[in-house]
PDB file of C-alpha atoms in Angstrom:
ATOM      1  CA  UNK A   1     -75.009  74.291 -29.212  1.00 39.00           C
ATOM      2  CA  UNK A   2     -77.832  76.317 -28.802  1.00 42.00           C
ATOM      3  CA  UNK A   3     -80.418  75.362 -26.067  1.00 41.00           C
ATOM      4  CA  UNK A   4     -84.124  76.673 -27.635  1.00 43.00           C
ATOM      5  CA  UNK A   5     -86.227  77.608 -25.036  1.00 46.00           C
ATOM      6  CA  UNK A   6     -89.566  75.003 -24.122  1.00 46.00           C
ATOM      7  CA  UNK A   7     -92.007  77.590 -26.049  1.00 47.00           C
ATOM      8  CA  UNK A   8     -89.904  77.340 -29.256  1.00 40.00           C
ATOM      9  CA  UNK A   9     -89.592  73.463 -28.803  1.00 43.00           C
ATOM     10  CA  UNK A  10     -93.304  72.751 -28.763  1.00 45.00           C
ATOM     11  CA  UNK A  11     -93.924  75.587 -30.975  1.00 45.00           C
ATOM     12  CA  UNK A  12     -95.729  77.939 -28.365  1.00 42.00           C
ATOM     13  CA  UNK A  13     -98.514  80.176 -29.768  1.00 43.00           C
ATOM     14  CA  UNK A  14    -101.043  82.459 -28.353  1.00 42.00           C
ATOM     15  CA  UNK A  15    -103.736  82.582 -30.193  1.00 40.00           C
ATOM     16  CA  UNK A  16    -106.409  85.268 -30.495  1.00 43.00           C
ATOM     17  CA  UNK A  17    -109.736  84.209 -31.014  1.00 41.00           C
ATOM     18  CA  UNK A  18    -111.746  87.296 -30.811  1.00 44.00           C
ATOM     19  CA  UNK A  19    -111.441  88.166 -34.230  1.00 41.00           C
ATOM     20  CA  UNK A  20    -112.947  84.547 -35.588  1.00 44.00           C
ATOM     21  CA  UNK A  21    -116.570  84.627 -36.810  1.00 41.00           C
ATOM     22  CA  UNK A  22    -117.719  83.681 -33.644  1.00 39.00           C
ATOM     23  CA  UNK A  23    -120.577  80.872 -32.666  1.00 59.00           C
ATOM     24  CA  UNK A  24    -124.123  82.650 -33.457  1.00 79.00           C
ATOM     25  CA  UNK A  25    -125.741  78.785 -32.304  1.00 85.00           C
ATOM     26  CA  UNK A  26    -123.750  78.858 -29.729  1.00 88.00           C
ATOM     27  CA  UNK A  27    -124.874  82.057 -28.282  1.00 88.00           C
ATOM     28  CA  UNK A  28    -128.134  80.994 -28.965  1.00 88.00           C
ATOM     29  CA  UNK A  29    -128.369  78.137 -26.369  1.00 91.00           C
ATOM     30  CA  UNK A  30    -125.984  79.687 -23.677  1.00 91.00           C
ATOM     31  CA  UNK A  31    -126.727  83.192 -23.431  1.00 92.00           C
ATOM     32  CA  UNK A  32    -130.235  82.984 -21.364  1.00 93.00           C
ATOM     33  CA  UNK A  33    -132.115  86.162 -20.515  1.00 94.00           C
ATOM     34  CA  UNK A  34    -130.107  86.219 -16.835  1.00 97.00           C
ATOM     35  CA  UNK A  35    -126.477  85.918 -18.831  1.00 95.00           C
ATOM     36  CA  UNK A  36    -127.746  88.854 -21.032  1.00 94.00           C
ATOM     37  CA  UNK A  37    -128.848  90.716 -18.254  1.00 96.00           C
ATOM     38  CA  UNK A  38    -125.876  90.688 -16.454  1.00 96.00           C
ATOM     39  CA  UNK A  39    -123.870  91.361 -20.355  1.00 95.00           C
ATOM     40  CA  UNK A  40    -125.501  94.932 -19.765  1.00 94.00           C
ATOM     41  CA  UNK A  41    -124.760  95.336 -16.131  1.00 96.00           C
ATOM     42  CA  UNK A  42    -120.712  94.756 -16.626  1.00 95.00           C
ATOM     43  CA  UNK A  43    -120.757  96.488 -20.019  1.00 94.00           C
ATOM     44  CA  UNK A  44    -120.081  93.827 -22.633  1.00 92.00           C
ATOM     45  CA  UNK A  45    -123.117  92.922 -24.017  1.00 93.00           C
ATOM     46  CA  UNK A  46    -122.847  95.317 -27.278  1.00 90.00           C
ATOM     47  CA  UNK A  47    -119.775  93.535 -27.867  1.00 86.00           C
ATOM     48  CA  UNK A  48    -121.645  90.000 -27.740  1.00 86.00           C
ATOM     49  CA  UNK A  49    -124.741  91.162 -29.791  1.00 84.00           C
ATOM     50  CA  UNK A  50    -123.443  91.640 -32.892  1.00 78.00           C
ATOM     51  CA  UNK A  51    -122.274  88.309 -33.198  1.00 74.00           C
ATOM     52  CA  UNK A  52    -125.821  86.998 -32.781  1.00 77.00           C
ATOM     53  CA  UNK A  53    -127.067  88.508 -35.697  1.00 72.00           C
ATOM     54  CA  UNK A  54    -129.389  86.366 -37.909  1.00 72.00           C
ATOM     55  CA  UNK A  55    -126.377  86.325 -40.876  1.00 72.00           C
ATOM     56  CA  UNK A  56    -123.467  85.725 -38.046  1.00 69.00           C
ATOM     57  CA  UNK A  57    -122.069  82.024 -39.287  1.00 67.00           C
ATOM     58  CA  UNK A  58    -123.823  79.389 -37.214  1.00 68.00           C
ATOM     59  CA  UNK A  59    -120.329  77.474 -36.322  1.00 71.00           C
ATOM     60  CA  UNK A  60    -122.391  74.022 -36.154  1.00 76.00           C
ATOM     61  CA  UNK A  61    -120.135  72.204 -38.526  1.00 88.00           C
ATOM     62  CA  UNK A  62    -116.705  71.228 -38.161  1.00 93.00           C
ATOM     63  CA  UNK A  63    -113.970  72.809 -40.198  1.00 93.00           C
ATOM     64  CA  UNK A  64    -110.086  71.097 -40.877  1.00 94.00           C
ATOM     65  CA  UNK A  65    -109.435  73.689 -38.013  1.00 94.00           C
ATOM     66  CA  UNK A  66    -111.326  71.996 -34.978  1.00 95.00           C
ATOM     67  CA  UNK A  67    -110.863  68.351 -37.107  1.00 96.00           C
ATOM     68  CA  UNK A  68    -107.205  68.924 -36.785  1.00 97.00           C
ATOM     69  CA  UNK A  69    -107.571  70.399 -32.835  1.00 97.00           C
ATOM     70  CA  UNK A  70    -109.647  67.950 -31.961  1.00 97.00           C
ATOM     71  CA  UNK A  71    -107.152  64.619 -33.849  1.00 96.00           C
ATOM     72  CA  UNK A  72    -104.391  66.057 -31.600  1.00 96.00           C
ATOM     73  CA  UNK A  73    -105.922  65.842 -28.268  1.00 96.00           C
ATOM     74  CA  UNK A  74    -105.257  62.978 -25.641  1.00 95.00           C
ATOM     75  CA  UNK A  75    -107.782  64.143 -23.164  1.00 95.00           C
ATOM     76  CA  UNK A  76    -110.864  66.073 -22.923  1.00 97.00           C
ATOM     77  CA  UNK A  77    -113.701  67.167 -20.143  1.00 98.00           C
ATOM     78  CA  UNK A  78    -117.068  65.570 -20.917  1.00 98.00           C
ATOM     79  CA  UNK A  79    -119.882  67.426 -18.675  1.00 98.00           C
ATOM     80  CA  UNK A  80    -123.676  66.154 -18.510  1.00 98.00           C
ATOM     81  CA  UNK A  81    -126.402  66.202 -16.592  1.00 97.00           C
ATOM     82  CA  UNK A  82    -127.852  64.467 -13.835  1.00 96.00           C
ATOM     83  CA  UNK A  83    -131.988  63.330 -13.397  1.00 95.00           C
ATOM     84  CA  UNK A  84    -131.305  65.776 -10.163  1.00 96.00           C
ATOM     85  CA  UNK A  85    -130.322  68.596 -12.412  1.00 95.00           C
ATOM     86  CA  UNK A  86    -126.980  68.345 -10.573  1.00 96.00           C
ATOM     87  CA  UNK A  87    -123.780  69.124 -13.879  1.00 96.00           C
ATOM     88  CA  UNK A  88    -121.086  66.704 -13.731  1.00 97.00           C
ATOM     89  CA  UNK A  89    -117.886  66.923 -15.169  1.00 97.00           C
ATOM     90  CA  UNK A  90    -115.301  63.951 -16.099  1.00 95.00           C
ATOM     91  CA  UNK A  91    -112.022  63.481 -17.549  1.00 95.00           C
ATOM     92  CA  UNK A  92    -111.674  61.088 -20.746  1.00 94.00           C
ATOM     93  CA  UNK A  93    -108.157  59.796 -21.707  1.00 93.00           C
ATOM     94  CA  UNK A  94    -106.355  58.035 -24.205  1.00 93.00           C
ATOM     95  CA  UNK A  95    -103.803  57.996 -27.196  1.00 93.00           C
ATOM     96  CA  UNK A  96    -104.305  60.799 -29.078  1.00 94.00           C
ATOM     97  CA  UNK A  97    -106.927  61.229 -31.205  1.00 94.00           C
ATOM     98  CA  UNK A  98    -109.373  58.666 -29.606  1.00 95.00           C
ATOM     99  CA  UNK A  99    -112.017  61.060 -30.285  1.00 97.00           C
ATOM    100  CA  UNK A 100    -112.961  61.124 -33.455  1.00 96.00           C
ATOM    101  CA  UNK A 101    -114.184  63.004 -36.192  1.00 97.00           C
ATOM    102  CA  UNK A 102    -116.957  61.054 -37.625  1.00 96.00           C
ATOM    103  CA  UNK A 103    -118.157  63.770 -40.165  1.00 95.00           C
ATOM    104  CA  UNK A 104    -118.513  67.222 -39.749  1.00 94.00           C
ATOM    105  CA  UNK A 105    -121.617  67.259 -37.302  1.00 95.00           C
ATOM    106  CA  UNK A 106    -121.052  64.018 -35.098  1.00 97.00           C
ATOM    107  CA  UNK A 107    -118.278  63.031 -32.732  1.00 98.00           C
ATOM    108  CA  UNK A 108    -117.295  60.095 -31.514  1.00 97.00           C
ATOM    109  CA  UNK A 109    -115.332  57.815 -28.969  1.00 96.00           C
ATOM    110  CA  UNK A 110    -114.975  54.547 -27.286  1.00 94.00           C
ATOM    111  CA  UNK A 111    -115.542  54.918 -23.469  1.00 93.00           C
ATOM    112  CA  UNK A 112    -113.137  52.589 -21.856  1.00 92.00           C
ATOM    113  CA  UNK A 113    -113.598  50.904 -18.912  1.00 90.00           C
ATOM    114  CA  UNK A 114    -113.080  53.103 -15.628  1.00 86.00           C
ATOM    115  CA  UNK A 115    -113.930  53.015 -12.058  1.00 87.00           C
ATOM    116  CA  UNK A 116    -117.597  51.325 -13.166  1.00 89.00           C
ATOM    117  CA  UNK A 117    -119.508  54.345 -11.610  1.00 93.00           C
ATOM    118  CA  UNK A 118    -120.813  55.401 -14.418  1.00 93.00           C
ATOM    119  CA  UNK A 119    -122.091  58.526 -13.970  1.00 95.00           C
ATOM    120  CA  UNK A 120    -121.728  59.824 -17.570  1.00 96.00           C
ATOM    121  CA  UNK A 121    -123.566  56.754 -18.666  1.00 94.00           C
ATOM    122  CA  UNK A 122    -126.551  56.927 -16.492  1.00 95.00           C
ATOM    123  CA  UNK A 123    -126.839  60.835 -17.285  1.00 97.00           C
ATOM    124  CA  UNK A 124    -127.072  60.321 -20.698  1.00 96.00           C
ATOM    125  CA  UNK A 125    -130.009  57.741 -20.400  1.00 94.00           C
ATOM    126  CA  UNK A 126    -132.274  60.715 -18.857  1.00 95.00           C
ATOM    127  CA  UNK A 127    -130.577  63.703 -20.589  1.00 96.00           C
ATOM    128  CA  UNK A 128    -128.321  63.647 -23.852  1.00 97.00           C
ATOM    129  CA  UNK A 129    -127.212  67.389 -23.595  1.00 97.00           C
ATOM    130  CA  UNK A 130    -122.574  67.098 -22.999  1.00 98.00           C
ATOM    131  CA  UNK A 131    -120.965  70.060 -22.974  1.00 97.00           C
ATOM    132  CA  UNK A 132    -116.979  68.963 -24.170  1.00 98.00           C
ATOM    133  CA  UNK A 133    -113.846  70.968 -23.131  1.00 97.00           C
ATOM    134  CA  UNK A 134    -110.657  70.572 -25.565  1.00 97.00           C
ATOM    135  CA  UNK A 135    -107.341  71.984 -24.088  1.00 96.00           C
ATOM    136  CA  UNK A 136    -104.288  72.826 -25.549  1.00 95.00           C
ATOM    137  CA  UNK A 137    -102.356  73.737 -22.591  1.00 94.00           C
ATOM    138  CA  UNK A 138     -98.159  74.370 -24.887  1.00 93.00           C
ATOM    139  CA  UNK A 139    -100.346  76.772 -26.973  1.00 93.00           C
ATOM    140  CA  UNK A 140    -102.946  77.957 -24.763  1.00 94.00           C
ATOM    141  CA  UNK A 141    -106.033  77.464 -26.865  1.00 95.00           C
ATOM    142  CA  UNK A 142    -109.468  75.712 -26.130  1.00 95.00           C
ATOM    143  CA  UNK A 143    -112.513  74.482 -27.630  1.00 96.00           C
ATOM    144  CA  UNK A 144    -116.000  74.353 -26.533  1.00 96.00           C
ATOM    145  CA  UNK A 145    -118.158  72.201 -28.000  1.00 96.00           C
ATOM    146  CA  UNK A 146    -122.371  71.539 -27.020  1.00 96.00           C
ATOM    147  CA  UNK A 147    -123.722  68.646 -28.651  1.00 96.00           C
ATOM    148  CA  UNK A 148    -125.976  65.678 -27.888  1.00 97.00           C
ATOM    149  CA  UNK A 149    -124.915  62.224 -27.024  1.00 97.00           C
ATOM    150  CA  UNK A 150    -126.065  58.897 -27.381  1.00 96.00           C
ATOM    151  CA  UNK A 151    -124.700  55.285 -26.562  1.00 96.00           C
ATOM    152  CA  UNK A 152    -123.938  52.522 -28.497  1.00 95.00           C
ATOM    153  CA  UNK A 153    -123.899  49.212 -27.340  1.00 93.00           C
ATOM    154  CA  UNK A 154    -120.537  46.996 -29.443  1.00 90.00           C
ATOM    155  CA  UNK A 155    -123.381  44.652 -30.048  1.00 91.00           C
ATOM    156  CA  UNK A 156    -125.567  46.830 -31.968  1.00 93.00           C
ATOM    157  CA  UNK A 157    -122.870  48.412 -34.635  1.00 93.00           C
ATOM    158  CA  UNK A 158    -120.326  46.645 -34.974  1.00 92.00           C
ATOM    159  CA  UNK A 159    -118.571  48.880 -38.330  1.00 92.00           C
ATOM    160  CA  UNK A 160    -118.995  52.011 -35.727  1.00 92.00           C
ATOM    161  CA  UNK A 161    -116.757  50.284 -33.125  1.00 91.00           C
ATOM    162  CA  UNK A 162    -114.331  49.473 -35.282  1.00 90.00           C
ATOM    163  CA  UNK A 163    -114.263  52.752 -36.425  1.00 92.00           C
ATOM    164  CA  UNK A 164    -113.979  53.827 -32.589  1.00 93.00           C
ATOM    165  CA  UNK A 165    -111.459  51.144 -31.736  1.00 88.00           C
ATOM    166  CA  UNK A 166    -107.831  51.934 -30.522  1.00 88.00           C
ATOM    167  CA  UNK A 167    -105.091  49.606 -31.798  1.00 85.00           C
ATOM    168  CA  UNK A 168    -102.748  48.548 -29.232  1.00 87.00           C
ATOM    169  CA  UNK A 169    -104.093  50.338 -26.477  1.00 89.00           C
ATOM    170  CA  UNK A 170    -104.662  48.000 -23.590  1.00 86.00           C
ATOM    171  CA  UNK A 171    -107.835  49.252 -21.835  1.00 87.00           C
ATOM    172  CA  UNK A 172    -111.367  47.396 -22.115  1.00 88.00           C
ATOM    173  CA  UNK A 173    -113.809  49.137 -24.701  1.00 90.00           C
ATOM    174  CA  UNK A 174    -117.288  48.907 -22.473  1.00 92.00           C
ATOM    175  CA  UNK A 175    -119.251  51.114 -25.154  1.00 94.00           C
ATOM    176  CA  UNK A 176    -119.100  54.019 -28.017  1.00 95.00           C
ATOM    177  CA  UNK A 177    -120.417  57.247 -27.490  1.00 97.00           C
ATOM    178  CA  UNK A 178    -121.297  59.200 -30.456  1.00 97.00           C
ATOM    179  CA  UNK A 179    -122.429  63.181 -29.864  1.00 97.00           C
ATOM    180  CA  UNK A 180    -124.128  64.896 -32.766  1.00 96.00           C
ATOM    181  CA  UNK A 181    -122.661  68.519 -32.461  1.00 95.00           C
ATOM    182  CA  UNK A 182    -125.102  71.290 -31.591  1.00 93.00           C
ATOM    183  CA  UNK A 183    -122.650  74.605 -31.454  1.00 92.00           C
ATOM    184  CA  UNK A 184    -118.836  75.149 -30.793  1.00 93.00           C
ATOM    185  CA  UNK A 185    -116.948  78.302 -29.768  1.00 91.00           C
ATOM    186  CA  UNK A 186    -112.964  78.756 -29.399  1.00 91.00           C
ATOM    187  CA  UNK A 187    -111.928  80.676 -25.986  1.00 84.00           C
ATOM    188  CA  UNK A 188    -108.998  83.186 -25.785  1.00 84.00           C
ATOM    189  CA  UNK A 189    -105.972  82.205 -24.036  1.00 88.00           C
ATOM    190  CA  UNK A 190    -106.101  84.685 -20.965  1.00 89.00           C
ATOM    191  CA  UNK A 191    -105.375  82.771 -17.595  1.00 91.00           C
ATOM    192  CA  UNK A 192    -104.431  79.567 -19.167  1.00 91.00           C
ATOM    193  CA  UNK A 193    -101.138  78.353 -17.658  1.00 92.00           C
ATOM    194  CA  UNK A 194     -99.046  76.338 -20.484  1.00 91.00           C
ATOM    195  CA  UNK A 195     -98.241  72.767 -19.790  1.00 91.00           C
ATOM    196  CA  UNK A 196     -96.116  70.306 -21.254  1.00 91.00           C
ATOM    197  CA  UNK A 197     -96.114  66.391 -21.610  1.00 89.00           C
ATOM    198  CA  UNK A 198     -93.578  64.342 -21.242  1.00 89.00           C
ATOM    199  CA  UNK A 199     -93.276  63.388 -24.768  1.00 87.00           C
ATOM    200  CA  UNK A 200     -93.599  67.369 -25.458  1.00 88.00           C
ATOM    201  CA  UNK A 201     -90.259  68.116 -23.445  1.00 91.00           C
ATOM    202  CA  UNK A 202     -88.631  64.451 -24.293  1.00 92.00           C
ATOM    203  CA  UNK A 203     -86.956  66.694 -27.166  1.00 92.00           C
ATOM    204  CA  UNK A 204     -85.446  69.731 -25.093  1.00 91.00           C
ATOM    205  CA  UNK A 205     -84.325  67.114 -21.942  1.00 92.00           C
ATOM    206  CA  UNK A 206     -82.634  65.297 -25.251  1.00 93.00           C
ATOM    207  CA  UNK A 207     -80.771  68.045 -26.409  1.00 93.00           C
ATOM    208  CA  UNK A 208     -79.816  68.796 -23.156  1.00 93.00           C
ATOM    209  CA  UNK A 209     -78.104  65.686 -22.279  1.00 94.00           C
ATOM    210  CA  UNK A 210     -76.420  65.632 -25.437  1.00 94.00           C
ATOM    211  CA  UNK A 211     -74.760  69.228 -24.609  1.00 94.00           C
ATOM    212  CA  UNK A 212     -73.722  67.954 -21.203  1.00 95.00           C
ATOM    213  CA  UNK A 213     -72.254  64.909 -22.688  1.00 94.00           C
ATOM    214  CA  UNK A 214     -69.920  66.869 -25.042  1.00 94.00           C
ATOM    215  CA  UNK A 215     -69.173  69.420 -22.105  1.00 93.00           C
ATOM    216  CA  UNK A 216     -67.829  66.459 -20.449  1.00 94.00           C
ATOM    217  CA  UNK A 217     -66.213  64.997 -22.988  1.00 93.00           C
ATOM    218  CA  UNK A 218     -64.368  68.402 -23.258  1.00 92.00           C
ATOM    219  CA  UNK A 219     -64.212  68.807 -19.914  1.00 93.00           C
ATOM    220  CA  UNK A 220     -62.085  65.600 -19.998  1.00 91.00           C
ATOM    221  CA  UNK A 221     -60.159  66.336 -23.073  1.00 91.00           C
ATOM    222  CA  UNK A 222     -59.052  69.363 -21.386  1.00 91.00           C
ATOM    223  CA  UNK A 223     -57.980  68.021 -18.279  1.00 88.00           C
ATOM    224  CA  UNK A 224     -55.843  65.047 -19.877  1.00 88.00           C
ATOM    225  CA  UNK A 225     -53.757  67.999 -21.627  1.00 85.00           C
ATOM    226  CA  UNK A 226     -53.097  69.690 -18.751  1.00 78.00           C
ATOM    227  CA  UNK A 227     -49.404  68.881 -17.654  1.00 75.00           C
ATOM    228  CA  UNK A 228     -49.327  66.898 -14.225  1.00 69.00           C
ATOM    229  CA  UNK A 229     -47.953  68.698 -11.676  1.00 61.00           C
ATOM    230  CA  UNK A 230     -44.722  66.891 -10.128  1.00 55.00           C
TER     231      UNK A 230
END
């Protein structure tokens, strides 16, 4: 039996990004005057300016591409802002998929119950720019998305929660968070070390112990038809 290597289980892919139409809006709200400045100092910016030209696509909408990226995912990095200008970053987990496609502008999750600091929370009440980080870590690809978020309370829309709502995941549903995308860009895959679930390698460990059970069944086999020495 052959023993396919991890890349080849999970179906390992690098993908190249640079040649996708890339994010004009996207450009638009990130690269300030100091980002461009320092484009031209290190050489790249003629390489970024064409792809901010008025008839570059605007990437705002969702295609099946990031709808299918994004349905796969069972974490993500949600950064906002604090009312001290201070960025902060947190994890969000679940089964995969818990963040949702609502259409093709608007995101959306429920935000389970956690350590009750909430820091996300109370950033979004005084500023409703997120920044969201997607990883793919088996085939080394990652989206950026900008957007703007707002909170719902289960009280106030009921039909969105239950469009939010996880079946059979035990974890306490505090509130929904819906973010109305602004811009999205896909990185390259330099510097991105893959990684593998369990349920990712549950397939090679599998096959595995299924070759070692046959070697020692033959292993056995062999040594009963061995003549005993006298």
């Amino acid at each position: 039996m052959t023993i396919l290597p991890i890349q080849v289980i999970v179906h390992h892919r690098s993908v190249n990004h640079r040649n996708d139409p890339m994010a004009q809006r996207f450009y638009e709200l990130l690269f300030t005057p100091a980002v461009r400045a320092l484009q031209e100092r290190f050489g790249s910016r003629d390489a970024y300016r064409r792809y901010e030209a008025p008839d570059a696509p605007p990437r705002d909408r969702l295609t099946e591409r990031e709808t299918a990226f994004i349905a796969a995912r069972d974490s993500f990095y949600l950064a906002s802002v604090s009312a001290a200008g201070w960025p902060y970053l947190q994890h969000r987990g679940g089964p995969a998929g818990f963040l949702r496609a609502l259409d093709e502008r608007t995101l959306g999750f429920a935000d389970f119950r956690g350590n009750r600091q909430y820091l996300s929370a109370g950033n979004l009440a005084g500023d409703d720019r997120v920044a969201l980080f997607l990883m793919d870590y088996p085939n080394r690809r990652r989206l950026k998305i900008l957007g703007r978020a707002r909170i719902v309370e289960p009280d106030d829309d009921p039909a969105l929660m239950g469009r939010l709502e996880i079946g059979g995941y035990r974890a306490r549903v505090e509130r929904g968070i819906l973010i109305r995308i602004e811009a999205f860009d896909w990185n390259c895959s330099q510097h991105i070390t893959p990684r593998y679930s369990e349920a990712e390698l549950r397939p090679v460990f599998e096959e595995l112990q299924l070759r070692i059970a046959r070697l020692e069944q033959e292993n056995a086999r062999l040594a009963a038809a061995e003549p005993r020495s006298r």
